[in-house]
Amino acid sequence: MAEETKNQETQEESNAPEVQEVAGMATDSQPEPVVQQQNPEQFLKEFNWHNYEEGIDPIDDQKLEEFEKLVEENFVDTLNDEVVTGTVINITDRDAIIDINAKSEGVISLNEFRYNPDLKEGDAVEVLIDVREDATGQLILSHRKARVIKAWERVNKAHDEGLIVNGFVKCRTKGGMIVDVFGIEAFLPGSQIDVKPIRDYDAYVGKTMEFKVVKINHEFKNVVVSHKALIEADIEEQKKEIIGQLEKGQVLEGTVKNITSYGVFVDLGGVDGLVHITDLSWSRINHPNEIVELDQKLNVVILDFDEAKTRIQLGLKQLSQHPWEALDNELKVGDKVKGKVVVIADYGAFIEVAEGVEGLIHVSEMSWSTHLRSAQDFVNVGDEVEAQILTLDREDRKMSLGIKQLTPDPWTDITSKYPVGSRHSGIVRNFTNFGVFVELEEGIDGLIYISDLSWTKKIKHPSEFTNVGDTLEVVVLELDVDGRKLSLGHKQIESNPWDKYEEEFAVGTTHTAEISEIVDKGATIDFNEDITAFVPQRHLEKEDGNKLKKGESAEFQIIEFNKEFKRVVASHAAVHREEEQKIVKQAAKKAAAQNSSNTTIGDVNADLQALKDKMEGK
């Protein structure tokens, strides 16, 4: 045991120099021989064999803290996609060398600084780490991306906080302008440039103006700005102040700001008013630009205003005398006037007989004709016409006129031109269910009742007989001068053919015809184009007991003829039954003759039986 201890001590002594060397390495080549020599056991016990095996020298904790502090103060974390500020330390022909306190300098192409041609060494620029280390170990930075990120941060802040930003108007685009705000292309709608309508967009190109960010679309990276929003608030205050001083009937001077189809907007010096098209002129106009033009200065009168909605209604024509007040006092009903057609409607036309004074010619006063027509059939807009005053109301400022009164009324001598029984030609103008209206001349219309169209045809509607525009020969049947009514007939042009048929087809006459149609309860036959007769079912029976069929020809006897109702009834059975009656009568006569010559009753009965068998087809 003692020997083992001795050997151990010997071994420790032999290893002491080596341990001393290791310890020296662990303390920056500053050995501590006192500790190692005086208490070698404690030294060996506390010795860090792991650091020795890994080749790591122990460092004092205080020195580590100082090192970490220096790193934190002087170097950036290149792992984070954050915008950092760097310094331009060198500019080459193509690139700018930027120091961001990383382990190496970064490189940015000069193309990204084209907006800043005055870039020089020592300038501070915002950059974003694009590539931490490329194939050559170079740090690649991006100034453009950093500008975009910072710009979006500024734009969002301006939008959220309602800040005013400066922007450079780059160019025009559809519906507005493109504005550079913090390097971002924003859209400025044409309606948001100014409170006044803009007629020359190009005047704003190249200008730097103040804007408010009114809308951001984060999905599509769109920004909308407004210059109008900056001045609207001030204008609203001005409007309230100006409107508070207005009074109805007050006359103000203004400038024509905008012209629309319905009126004119006038700038009264900070507040706009509308002159409706009907308040521009006493005369009827088609568009306001006939009276005013843009930027024209004119006096207007305040008709009404709404303080709550800051709306002002203005008038221009009210500053001049109403034309009706200047109308000739000698003008009266019955006088003739001339004027120009200004408006046409279906019911009539408006004629301007003096500036601002119009009269209505109703379509019924344009012609003596009684059938309905449109005013456009008589006059056109712009026509100069002469008319007669029918009514004149100066208080209500209304006037009605007539054109037809300038020509003679055709009904004046109607009895001499169209006496009862006279024949004339007319034009079919209109249909009704009960007849046809025929115009004999302008203003003279007559009615042909449906029953007076034809002697023979059964007409359900006039369109079956004639067409609108056709010419018809007519006969005057009745004339009512006071009621201005004329009754006409067309069938009366010819004599009634039924007068002739009454004799030709008298009851008992026999005619040959063909069954044209089998109908309910019988059949019909056509004797000619006018007469169609009806054959009852029981009168269709033939001599052999069978019935006549469609298309079969036979003899028929007229058993009824009514001229008034145009009704004819015929019978085939009556023909052969009449023949039978003749045979019976002849047989009876023969029997009587034989009886007078001592013919026995049995002989007569035998003859009658033979006749009966013949009639029954035996």
Coordinates of C-alpha atoms in Angstrom, one line a residue, residues 90 128 130 146 156 324 358 366 418 457 554:
N90 CA -17.4 54.7 -51.5
L128 CA -32.7 46.5 -46.6
D130 CA -31.3 41.6 -49.6
A146 CA -36.1 50.0 -48.1
N156 CA -50.3 54.1 -43.5
W324 CA -96.8 88.4 -70.5
E358 CA -96.5 80.6 -75.9
M366 CA -105.3 71.7 -86.4
Y418 CA -123.7 65.6 -99.5
K457 CA -122.4 38.3 -96.9
A554 CA -129.9 15.7 -105.8

